[in-house]
CSV table of C-alpha atoms and ligand atoms in Angstrom, one decimal:
chain,number,residue,atom,x,y,z
Z,206,UNK,CA,0.0,0.0,0.0
Z,207,UNK,CA,1.0,3.6,-0.3
Z,208,UNK,CA,1.2,3.7,3.5
Z,209,UNK,CA,3.9,1.1,3.3
Z,210,UNK,CA,5.8,3.0,0.6
Z,211,UNK,CA,5.8,6.1,2.8
Z,212,UNK,CA,7.3,4.0,5.6
Z,213,UNK,CA,10.0,2.7,3.3
Z,214,UNK,CA,10.7,6.1,2.0
Z,215,UNK,CA,11.2,7.5,5.4
Z,216,UNK,CA,13.5,4.6,6.4
Z,217,UNK,CA,15.5,5.2,3.2
Z,218,UNK,CA,15.9,8.9,3.9
Z,219,UNK,CA,17.2,8.1,7.4
Z,220,UNK,CA,19.7,5.5,6.2
Z,221,UNK,CA,21.0,7.3,3.1
Z,222,UNK,CA,24.8,7.5,2.9
Z,223,UNK,CA,26.2,10.7,1.4
Z,224,UNK,CA,28.9,10.2,-1.2
Z,225,UNK,CA,32.5,11.0,-0.7
Z,226,UNK,CA,32.9,14.4,-2.4
Z,227,UNK,CA,36.3,13.6,-3.8
Z,228,UNK,CA,35.3,10.3,-5.5
Z,229,UNK,CA,31.8,11.5,-6.6
Z,230,UNK,CA,31.6,11.6,-10.4
Z,231,UNK,CA,35.2,10.4,-10.9
Z,232,UNK,CA,33.9,7.9,-13.4
Z,233,UNK,CA,31.3,10.2,-15.0
Z,234,UNK,CA,30.4,9.0,-18.5
Z,235,UNK,CA,32.6,6.0,-18.5
Z,236,UNK,CA,31.6,2.5,-19.6
Z,237,UNK,CA,30.8,-0.1,-16.9
Z,238,UNK,CA,31.9,-3.7,-17.1
Z,239,UNK,CA,30.8,-6.1,-14.4
Z,240,UNK,CA,32.2,-9.6,-14.1
Z,241,UNK,CA,30.4,-12.1,-12.0
Z,242,UNK,CA,33.0,-14.6,-10.9
Z,243,UNK,CA,31.2,-17.9,-10.4
Z,244,UNK,CA,31.4,-19.4,-6.9
Z,245,UNK,CA,34.6,-17.5,-6.1
Z,246,UNK,CA,35.4,-17.0,-2.4
Z,247,UNK,CA,37.7,-14.4,-0.9
Z,248,UNK,CA,39.9,-16.9,0.9
Z,249,UNK,CA,41.4,-17.8,-2.5
Z,250,UNK,CA,43.0,-14.4,-2.8
Z,251,UNK,CA,46.8,-14.8,-2.0
Z,252,UNK,CA,46.3,-18.5,-1.3
Z,253,UNK,CA,49.3,-20.7,-2.3
Z,254,UNK,CA,49.5,-24.3,-3.4
Z,255,UNK,CA,51.7,-26.4,-1.2
Z,256,UNK,CA,54.6,-25.8,-3.6
Z,257,UNK,CA,54.2,-22.0,-3.0
Z,258,UNK,CA,52.5,-21.2,-6.3
Z,259,UNK,CA,49.7,-18.7,-6.1
Z,260,UNK,CA,46.3,-20.1,-7.1
Z,261,UNK,CA,44.9,-16.9,-8.6
Z,262,UNK,CA,48.0,-14.7,-9.4
Z,263,UNK,CA,46.1,-12.4,-11.7
Z,264,UNK,CA,43.4,-11.5,-9.2
Z,265,UNK,CA,46.1,-11.3,-6.5
Z,266,UNK,CA,47.9,-8.7,-8.6
Z,267,UNK,CA,44.7,-6.6,-8.9
Z,268,UNK,CA,44.4,-6.8,-5.1
Z,269,UNK,CA,47.8,-5.3,-4.6
Z,270,UNK,CA,48.5,-3.1,-7.6
Z,271,UNK,CA,47.3,0.0,-5.8
Z,272,UNK,CA,45.2,1.0,-8.8
Z,273,UNK,CA,42.3,-1.2,-8.0
Z,274,UNK,CA,40.0,-1.0,-5.0
Z,275,UNK,CA,40.0,-4.4,-3.4
Z,276,UNK,CA,37.4,-5.0,-0.7
Z,277,UNK,CA,38.6,-7.8,1.6
Z,278,UNK,CA,35.7,-7.7,4.1
Z,279,UNK,CA,33.0,-8.0,1.5
Z,280,UNK,CA,30.2,-10.6,1.8
Z,281,UNK,CA,27.8,-12.3,-0.5
Z,282,UNK,CA,24.1,-12.0,0.6
Z,283,UNK,CA,22.5,-14.6,-1.6
Z,284,UNK,CA,19.9,-17.1,-0.9
Z,285,UNK,CA,18.5,-20.0,-3.0
Z,286,UNK,CA,18.6,-17.9,-6.1
Z,287,UNK,CA,22.4,-18.1,-6.1
Z,288,UNK,CA,24.0,-16.3,-9.1
Z,289,UNK,CA,20.7,-14.6,-9.9
Z,290,UNK,CA,20.3,-13.4,-6.3
Z,291,UNK,CA,23.8,-11.8,-6.6
Z,292,UNK,CA,22.8,-10.1,-9.8
Z,293,UNK,CA,19.6,-8.8,-8.1
Z,294,UNK,CA,21.5,-7.4,-5.2
Z,295,UNK,CA,24.1,-5.7,-7.3
Z,296,UNK,CA,21.7,-3.9,-9.7
Z,297,UNK,CA,18.8,-3.1,-7.5
Z,298,UNK,CA,20.3,-2.7,-4.0
Z,299,UNK,CA,17.4,-4.7,-2.7
Z,300,UNK,CA,17.7,-8.1,-0.9
Z,301,UNK,CA,16.7,-11.3,-2.7
Z,302,UNK,CA,14.0,-13.4,-1.1
Z,303,UNK,CA,14.1,-15.7,1.9
Z,304,UNK,CA,12.9,-18.5,-0.3
Z,305,UNK,CA,13.3,-19.3,-4.0
Z,306,UNK,CA,14.7,-17.0,-6.6
Z,307,UNK,CA,13.4,-13.4,-6.9
Z,308,UNK,CA,14.3,-13.6,-10.6
Z,309,UNK,CA,11.7,-16.4,-11.0
Z,310,UNK,CA,9.0,-15.3,-8.7
Z,311,UNK,CA,9.1,-11.5,-9.0
Z,312,UNK,CA,10.2,-10.9,-12.6
Z,313,UNK,CA,7.0,-9.0,-13.4
Z,314,UNK,CA,7.6,-6.4,-10.7
Z,315,UNK,CA,8.5,-2.8,-11.4
Z,316,UNK,CA,12.2,-2.2,-10.8
Z,317,UNK,CA,14.5,0.9,-10.9
Z,318,UNK,CA,17.6,-1.1,-11.7
Z,319,UNK,CA,21.0,0.3,-12.8
Z,320,UNK,CA,20.5,-0.4,-16.5
Z,321,UNK,CA,17.2,1.5,-16.4
Z,322,UNK,CA,18.7,4.4,-14.4
Z,323,UNK,CA,21.7,4.7,-16.7
Z,324,UNK,CA,19.4,4.7,-19.8
Z,325,UNK,CA,18.5,8.3,-18.6
Z,326,UNK,CA,22.2,9.2,-18.9
Z,327,UNK,CA,22.6,7.9,-22.5
Z,328,UNK,CA,23.8,4.4,-21.6
Z,329,UNK,CA,23.2,1.3,-23.6
Z,330,UNK,CA,23.2,-2.0,-21.7
Z,331,UNK,CA,24.0,-5.7,-22.3
Z,332,UNK,CA,24.5,-9.0,-20.5
Z,333,UNK,CA,27.0,-11.7,-21.8
Z,334,UNK,CA,26.5,-15.2,-20.5
Z,335,UNK,CA,27.3,-18.6,-22.0
Z,336,UNK,CA,24.2,-20.4,-20.8
Z,337,UNK,CA,20.7,-20.2,-22.4
Z,338,UNK,CA,18.6,-17.2,-21.7
Z,339,UNK,CA,15.8,-18.9,-19.8
Z,340,UNK,CA,18.0,-20.1,-17.0
Z,341,UNK,CA,17.0,-18.3,-13.8
Z,342,UNK,CA,14.2,-16.7,-15.9
Z,343,UNK,CA,16.8,-14.2,-17.0
Z,344,UNK,CA,15.1,-13.5,-20.3
Z,345,UNK,CA,12.1,-12.2,-18.5
Z,346,UNK,CA,13.8,-10.5,-15.6
Z,347,UNK,CA,16.3,-8.6,-17.7
Z,348,UNK,CA,13.4,-6.9,-19.5
Z,349,UNK,CA,12.1,-5.6,-16.2
Z,350,UNK,CA,15.6,-4.4,-15.3
Z,351,UNK,CA,15.9,-2.6,-18.6
Z,352,UNK,CA,18.6,-4.5,-20.3
Z,353,UNK,CA,18.8,-3.6,-24.0
Z,354,UNK,CA,20.6,-6.8,-25.1
Z,355,UNK,CA,21.2,-10.3,-23.8
Z,356,UNK,CA,24.0,-12.2,-25.5
Z,357,UNK,CA,23.1,-15.7,-24.2
Z,358,UNK,CA,24.4,-19.1,-25.3
Z,359,UNK,CA,22.8,-18.8,-28.7
Z,360,UNK,CA,25.5,-16.1,-29.6
Z,361,UNK,CA,28.4,-18.4,-28.9
Z,362,UNK,CA,30.0,-21.4,-30.5
Z,363,UNK,CA,28.7,-24.0,-28.2
Z,364,UNK,CA,30.6,-27.0,-29.6
Z,365,UNK,CA,33.4,-29.0,-27.9
Z,366,UNK,CA,36.0,-28.1,-26.7
Z,367,UNK,CA,34.2,-24.8,-25.8
Z,368,UNK,CA,31.6,-26.3,-23.5
Z,369,UNK,CA,31.6,-27.8,-20.0
Z,370,UNK,CA,28.9,-28.1,-17.4
Z,371,UNK,CA,26.3,-25.3,-17.9
Z,372,UNK,CA,27.7,-23.8,-21.1
Z,373,UNK,CA,30.7,-21.9,-22.4
Z,374,UNK,CA,34.1,-22.2,-20.7
Z,375,UNK,CA,35.4,-18.9,-19.5
Z,376,UNK,CA,38.3,-18.6,-22.0
Z,377,UNK,CA,36.3,-19.0,-25.2
Z,378,UNK,CA,33.4,-17.1,-23.6
Z,379,UNK,CA,35.5,-13.9,-23.1
Z,380,UNK,CA,37.3,-14.4,-26.5
Z,381,UNK,CA,34.0,-14.7,-28.4
Z,382,UNK,CA,32.4,-11.8,-26.4
Z,383,UNK,CA,35.1,-9.3,-27.4
Z,384,UNK,CA,33.7,-8.5,-30.9
Z,385,UNK,CA,30.2,-8.2,-29.6
Z,386,UNK,CA,31.4,-5.9,-26.8
Z,387,UNK,CA,33.4,-3.8,-29.2
Z,388,UNK,CA,30.4,-3.3,-31.4
Z,389,UNK,CA,28.3,-1.8,-28.6
Z,390,UNK,CA,27.4,1.8,-28.7
Z,391,UNK,CA,29.2,3.7,-25.9
Z,392,UNK,CA,28.8,4.5,-23.1
Z,393,UNK,CA,27.7,1.0,-22.2
Z,394,UNK,CA,26.8,-0.8,-19.1
Z,395,UNK,CA,27.6,-4.5,-19.3
Z,396,UNK,CA,27.7,-7.6,-17.3
Z,397,UNK,CA,29.7,-10.8,-18.0
Z,398,UNK,CA,28.6,-13.9,-16.1
Z,399,UNK,CA,31.3,-16.6,-15.9
Z,400,UNK,CA,30.6,-20.3,-15.6
Z,401,UNK,CA,33.7,-22.5,-15.4
Z,402,UNK,CA,34.2,-22.2,-11.7
Z,403,UNK,CA,30.8,-23.8,-11.0
Z,404,UNK,CA,30.3,-27.0,-9.0
Z,405,UNK,CA,31.7,-29.7,-9.7
Z,406,UNK,CA,34.6,-27.5,-10.8
Z,407,UNK,CA,35.8,-29.8,-13.6
Z,408,UNK,CA,38.4,-28.7,-16.1
Z,409,UNK,CA,39.3,-30.5,-19.2
Z,410,UNK,CA,42.8,-31.6,-19.8
Z,411,UNK,CA,44.8,-29.0,-21.7
Z,412,UNK,CA,42.6,-26.1,-20.6
Z,413,UNK,CA,45.2,-25.1,-17.9
Z,414,UNK,CA,48.6,-26.4,-16.9
Z,415,UNK,CA,47.8,-25.7,-13.3
Z,416,UNK,CA,47.5,-28.8,-11.1
Z,417,UNK,CA,44.6,-29.9,-8.8
Z,418,UNK,CA,44.9,-29.5,-5.1
Z,419,UNK,CA,46.0,-32.4,-3.0
Z,420,UNK,CA,43.7,-32.2,0.1
Z,421,UNK,CA,42.0,-35.5,-0.8
Z,422,UNK,CA,38.6,-33.8,-1.0
Z,423,UNK,CA,37.9,-33.9,-4.8
Z,424,UNK,CA,35.7,-30.8,-4.8
Z,425,UNK,CA,38.3,-28.7,-3.0
Z,426,UNK,CA,41.1,-30.1,-5.2
Z,427,UNK,CA,39.2,-29.3,-8.4
Z,428,UNK,CA,38.1,-25.9,-7.1
Z,429,UNK,CA,41.8,-24.8,-6.9
Z,430,UNK,CA,42.3,-25.8,-10.5
Z,431,UNK,CA,39.1,-24.3,-11.9
Z,432,UNK,CA,39.6,-21.1,-10.0
Z,433,UNK,CA,43.0,-20.9,-11.6
Z,434,UNK,CA,41.5,-21.4,-15.0
Z,435,UNK,CA,39.1,-18.6,-14.4
Z,436,UNK,CA,41.9,-16.4,-13.2
Z,437,UNK,CA,43.7,-17.1,-16.5
Z,438,UNK,CA,40.5,-16.3,-18.4
Z,439,UNK,CA,40.2,-13.0,-16.6
Z,440,UNK,CA,43.7,-12.0,-17.4
Z,441,UNK,CA,43.1,-12.8,-21.0
Z,442,UNK,CA,39.9,-10.6,-20.9
Z,443,UNK,CA,41.8,-7.7,-19.3
Z,444,UNK,CA,44.6,-8.0,-22.0
Z,445,UNK,CA,41.9,-7.8,-24.7
Z,446,UNK,CA,40.3,-4.7,-23.0
Z,447,UNK,CA,43.8,-3.0,-22.9
Z,448,UNK,CA,44.5,-3.9,-26.5
Z,449,UNK,CA,41.3,-2.4,-27.8
Z,450,UNK,CA,41.4,0.7,-25.6
Z,451,UNK,CA,38.2,-0.1,-23.6
Z,452,UNK,CA,40.2,-0.5,-20.4
Z,453,UNK,CA,41.0,3.2,-20.1
Z,454,UNK,CA,37.4,4.2,-20.7
Z,455,UNK,CA,35.7,1.7,-18.4
Z,456,UNK,CA,34.9,1.1,-14.7
Z,457,UNK,CA,35.5,-2.6,-14.2
Z,458,UNK,CA,33.9,-4.4,-11.3
Z,459,UNK,CA,34.6,-8.0,-10.4
Z,460,UNK,CA,32.8,-9.9,-7.7
Z,461,UNK,CA,32.4,-13.4,-6.4
Z,462,UNK,CA,28.7,-14.2,-6.6
Z,463,UNK,CA,28.5,-16.6,-3.6
Z,464,UNK,CA,30.4,-19.5,-1.9
Z,465,UNK,CA,31.5,-22.5,-3.9
Z,466,UNK,CA,32.7,-24.8,-1.2
Z,467,UNK,CA,30.3,-25.7,1.6
Z,468,UNK,CA,30.4,-27.2,5.0
Z,469,UNK,CA,30.8,-30.6,3.4
Z,470,UNK,CA,34.3,-29.5,2.4
Z,471,UNK,CA,35.2,-28.0,5.8
Z,472,UNK,CA,37.4,-30.8,7.0
Z,473,UNK,CA,39.6,-30.6,4.0
Z,474,UNK,CA,39.5,-26.8,4.0
Z,475,UNK,CA,40.6,-26.7,7.6
Z,476,UNK,CA,43.6,-28.8,6.7
Z,477,UNK,CA,44.4,-26.5,3.8
Z,478,UNK,CA,44.0,-23.3,5.8
Z,479,UNK,CA,46.1,-24.8,8.7
Z,480,UNK,CA,43.4,-24.8,11.4
Z,481,UNK,CA,41.9,-27.6,13.6
Z,482,UNK,CA,38.4,-27.0,12.4
Z,483,UNK,CA,36.2,-24.4,10.8
Z,484,UNK,CA,34.4,-22.6,13.6
Z,485,UNK,CA,31.1,-20.7,13.3
Z,486,UNK,CA,33.2,-17.5,13.2
Z,487,UNK,CA,35.3,-18.9,10.4
Z,488,UNK,CA,32.2,-20.1,8.6
Z,489,UNK,CA,31.0,-16.5,8.6
Z,490,UNK,CA,34.4,-15.3,7.3
Z,491,UNK,CA,34.1,-17.9,4.5
Z,492,UNK,CA,31.0,-16.0,3.2
Z,493,UNK,CA,33.4,-13.3,2.1
Z,494,UNK,CA,33.7,-12.9,-1.7
Z,495,UNK,CA,36.2,-10.6,-3.3
Z,496,UNK,CA,35.1,-7.3,-4.8
Z,497,UNK,CA,37.3,-5.3,-7.1
Z,498,UNK,CA,36.6,-1.9,-8.6
Z,499,UNK,CA,38.9,-0.3,-11.1
Z,500,UNK,CA,38.3,3.3,-12.1
Z,501,UNK,CA,40.7,4.7,-14.7
Z,502,UNK,CA,42.7,7.6,-13.3
Z,503,UNK,CA,41.7,6.9,-9.7
Z,504,UNK,CA,44.1,5.4,-7.1
Z,505,UNK,CA,42.8,2.3,-5.4
Z,506,UNK,CA,44.1,0.1,-2.6
Z,507,UNK,CA,42.9,-2.5,-0.1
Z,508,UNK,CA,39.7,-1.5,1.6
Z,509,UNK,CA,38.8,-3.2,4.9
Z,510,UNK,CA,35.3,-1.8,5.6
Z,511,UNK,CA,32.6,-4.4,6.1
Z,512,UNK,CA,30.1,-4.5,3.2
Z,513,UNK,CA,28.0,-6.7,1.0
Z,514,UNK,CA,26.5,-7.1,-2.5
Z,515,UNK,CA,23.7,-4.7,-1.7
Z,516,UNK,CA,26.2,-1.9,-1.3
Z,517,UNK,CA,27.6,-2.0,-4.8
Z,518,UNK,CA,24.9,-0.1,-6.6
Z,519,UNK,CA,25.2,3.2,-4.6
Z,520,UNK,CA,29.0,2.8,-4.7
Z,521,UNK,CA,29.0,2.6,-8.5
Z,522,UNK,CA,26.3,5.3,-9.1
Z,523,UNK,CA,28.2,7.7,-7.0
Z,524,UNK,CA,31.4,7.1,-8.9
Z,525,UNK,CA,29.4,7.8,-12.1
Z,526,UNK,CA,28.2,11.1,-10.6
Z,527,UNK,CA,24.6,10.0,-10.0
Z,528,UNK,CA,23.3,10.7,-6.5
Z,529,UNK,CA,21.2,7.8,-5.3
Z,530,UNK,CA,19.2,9.8,-2.7
Z,531,UNK,CA,16.1,9.6,-4.9
Z,532,UNK,CA,16.1,5.8,-5.3
Z,533,UNK,CA,14.7,3.2,-2.9
Z,534,UNK,CA,17.7,1.1,-2.1
Z,535,UNK,CA,19.1,-0.7,0.9
Z,536,UNK,CA,22.8,-0.5,0.3
Z,537,UNK,CA,25.4,2.0,1.6
Z,538,UNK,CA,28.2,3.5,-0.5
Z,539,UNK,CA,31.3,1.5,0.3
Z,540,UNK,CA,33.6,4.4,-0.5
Z,541,UNK,CA,31.7,6.9,1.6
Z,542,UNK,CA,33.3,7.9,4.9
Z,543,UNK,CA,29.8,7.3,6.4
Z,544,UNK,CA,29.6,3.8,5.1
Z,545,UNK,CA,27.4,1.6,7.4
Z,546,UNK,CA,29.5,-0.8,9.5
Z,547,UNK,CA,27.4,-3.9,9.2
Z,548,UNK,CA,26.2,-6.4,6.6
Z,549,UNK,CA,23.0,-8.5,6.7
Z,550,UNK,CA,22.9,-12.1,5.5
Z,551,UNK,CA,19.7,-13.4,4.1
Z,552,UNK,CA,19.0,-15.7,7.0
Z,553,UNK,CA,19.2,-12.9,9.6
Z,554,UNK,CA,22.8,-13.5,10.5
Z,555,UNK,CA,25.2,-10.6,10.2
Z,556,UNK,CA,28.7,-9.2,10.4
Z,557,UNK,CA,29.7,-5.8,11.8
Z,558,UNK,CA,33.0,-4.3,12.7
Z,559,UNK,CA,32.5,-5.7,16.3
Z,560,UNK,CA,30.1,-8.5,16.1
Z,561,UNK,CA,29.4,-11.7,14.2
Z,562,UNK,CA,26.1,-13.4,14.2
Z,563,UNK,CA,26.6,-17.0,12.9
Z,564,UNK,CA,23.7,-19.5,13.0
Z,565,UNK,CA,21.9,-17.3,15.4
Z,566,UNK,CA,24.8,-17.1,17.9
Z,567,UNK,CA,26.6,-13.8,18.6
Z,568,UNK,CA,30.4,-13.6,18.6
Z,569,UNK,CA,32.9,-10.9,19.2
Z,570,UNK,CA,35.1,-10.0,16.3
Z,571,UNK,CA,38.1,-9.2,18.5
Z,572,UNK,CA,38.0,-12.3,20.8
Z,573,UNK,CA,36.3,-14.6,18.3
Z,574,UNK,CA,34.4,-16.0,21.3
Z,575,UNK,CA,30.8,-15.7,22.3
Z,576,UNK,CA,30.0,-12.0,22.7
Z,577,UNK,CA,29.4,-10.7,26.3
Z,578,UNK,CA,27.3,-7.7,25.3
Z,579,UNK,CA,24.0,-9.4,24.4
Z,580,UNK,CA,22.2,-6.1,24.2
Z,581,UNK,CA,24.5,-4.9,21.4
Z,582,UNK,CA,23.9,-8.2,19.6
Z,583,UNK,CA,20.1,-7.9,19.9
Z,584,UNK,CA,20.2,-4.3,18.8
Z,585,UNK,CA,22.0,-5.1,15.7
Z,586,UNK,CA,19.9,-8.2,15.1
Z,587,UNK,CA,16.8,-6.0,15.1
Z,588,UNK,CA,18.4,-3.5,12.7
Z,589,UNK,CA,19.3,-6.3,10.3
Z,590,UNK,CA,15.9,-7.9,10.5
Z,591,UNK,CA,14.2,-4.6,9.9
Z,592,UNK,CA,16.4,-3.9,6.9
Z,593,UNK,CA,15.5,-7.3,5.4
Z,594,UNK,CA,11.9,-6.9,6.2
Z,595,UNK,CA,11.7,-3.4,4.6
Z,596,UNK,CA,13.2,-4.7,1.4
Z,597,UNK,CA,10.9,-7.7,1.4
Z,598,UNK,CA,7.9,-5.4,1.7
Z,599,UNK,CA,9.1,-3.5,-1.4
Z,600,UNK,CA,9.6,-6.7,-3.4
Z,601,UNK,CA,6.6,-8.7,-2.2
Z,602,UNK,CA,4.2,-5.8,-2.5
Z,603,UNK,CA,5.8,-4.5,-5.7
Z,604,UNK,CA,6.0,-1.1,-4.2
Z,605,UNK,CA,8.2,0.5,-6.8
Z,606,UNK,CA,5.1,0.6,-9.0
Z,607,UNK,CA,4.0,3.5,-7.0
Z,608,UNK,CA,7.4,5.2,-6.7
Z,609,UNK,CA,8.6,7.7,-9.2
Z,610,UNK,CA,12.2,8.8,-8.8
Z,611,UNK,CA,13.1,12.2,-10.3
Z,612,UNK,CA,14.0,12.0,-13.9
Z,613,UNK,CA,13.6,8.2,-14.1
Z,614,UNK,CA,11.8,7.0,-17.1
Z,615,UNK,CA,9.7,3.9,-16.2
Z,616,UNK,CA,10.9,0.6,-17.8
Z,617,UNK,CA,8.4,-1.0,-20.1
Z,618,UNK,CA,9.4,-4.7,-20.4
Z,619,UNK,CA,7.6,-5.1,-23.8
Z,620,UNK,CA,10.1,-2.6,-25.3
Z,621,UNK,CA,12.7,-5.4,-25.1
Z,622,UNK,CA,13.1,-8.6,-27.1
Z,623,UNK,CA,16.0,-11.0,-26.9
Z,624,UNK,CA,15.6,-12.7,-30.2
Z,625,UNK,CA,19.1,-14.2,-30.6
Z,626,UNK,CA,21.6,-13.7,-33.3
Z,627,UNK,CA,20.6,-12.9,-36.9
Z,628,UNK,CA,22.0,-15.9,-38.8
V,294,GP9,C1,23.9,-20.6,-14.7
V,294,GP9,C2,24.8,-19.9,-13.8
V,294,GP9,C3,25.1,-20.7,-12.5
V,294,GP9,O1,23.4,-19.8,-15.7
V,294,GP9,O2,24.4,-18.6,-13.5
V,294,GP9,O3,24.1,-20.6,-11.6
V,294,GP9,P1,24.2,-20.9,-10.0
V,294,GP9,O4,23.9,-22.3,-9.9
V,294,GP9,O5,25.5,-20.5,-9.5
V,294,GP9,O6,23.1,-20.0,-9.6
V,295,MN,MN1,26.7,-18.8,-9.2
C-alpha cells in the first residue's frame, strides 16, 4: 500500500549515505563492465598451493596493484537464487527473497535497476552469458531491469571443446564476447557472467597447466584448478580490453557471486588453511567474496570496511556522478566515509565491525568467542531484520510501481526482445 511505501521512503531517507565528495563523479560518462565470478570466495586471494605457487595470481595482482580498490571484508548476501540473487542485489540494491529466486517469482515487478537508471544518462546495456537465456528466468527478468541486449548461449559457438557443465568455458566465452562488446554503442553498461568455476569445478585436460589441489577432497582439489583457469581467463579478458582501448574508458567491477565450497568440504579446508576445524566465526568469514573496482585515473588500494553485495549499486552510481538519494535502495556506498558498519545475511545472521552473528549465535570480532554484550547483539539483530523486512515489503508488494524517482523513465518490459543472433 502507499502507506507502506511512505514507511520505506522515510526509512530510506534516514539510512542514506552521502557520497565521498572527492570520488563522486570520478567515473562520469565511463563505460561499466561487471564480471560475476562464479562461486569465487575471498579466501582464495593470495592463497598458495603447497609448492608455493599462487592459485589466482592475476586477481592477487589486482588486489595489490594500488590502482584497483580491493574490498577484503565484502560478503555475499545470496539465498536460494544463487547467481541470480547476486545479480539482483548488485543492480537493485534490494535483498533477494528468503525462499526461492526473486528472478523467478518476481520478474514481473517494477524495478528501478541500474541499467534502467543509466538509460537516462545515454547508456546502452547488455549481458553476456554462456548459458541459455531462460536459465533463472533471466530473459524475463532482464526486461524488467531494462537490459537492451542479452547475448546468451545462442550467440556463442557451443561446440566441444568450448563447453563444459552449464555452457561456455570462460576462455572461449571472453574471447567470443570481445567483438560483440566492441560493437556496442558507448557509453555502455555490461555484465559478464562466468561459468567455469561452478560445482563440480571440472576442467578438461589441456585447458590449464595448473594442477589440482591435494587435500584429498575432490571438490576442494578441483576448485583450486578451476579457479586458476578462471583467473587465466580474466587476465586474457583484461589483456583484450587493454588492447582495444576499452580498459581506459571503463569502470571494471569484479565480484564473487557466492560461496563455492560448503560445510561438506570444511574438514579438507581446515587442513588446507592450517586450522583444527572451521568454527562458526570462520564459517561466517568464509562467506566473504572478493570485490574489485577499477576506475581509470583513480588510485585504489585495499579497503577493509565491512560490506555486501547490496552496497555496490550506490558505490557505482556515486562514482558515475549520480546521487542515489532519490532511489529506494538498501545499500550504503562502500567508498563513503559514512559507510554503514554492518552487513546483513539473508538468514538474519550478520557481520559488523565488532560482532558476528553466525547460525543465530553472537560472537565478538576481537575475541572470536561468544559476545558478552548481548544487548548490542540484539540491537544489531533488530536492525538487520528490519532492513531485510523493509526490502521484502518492497519486493513482495511490488511497491516500486508507486514510486517515481526524479528523472527516471519507467521501464516497459515489452520494449525489449532478446531474439538471438541474426543468422
Ligand atoms: C547458470 C549460472 C550458474 O546460468 O548462473 O548458476 P548458479 O547455480 O550459481 O546459480
Ligand atoms: Mn553462481
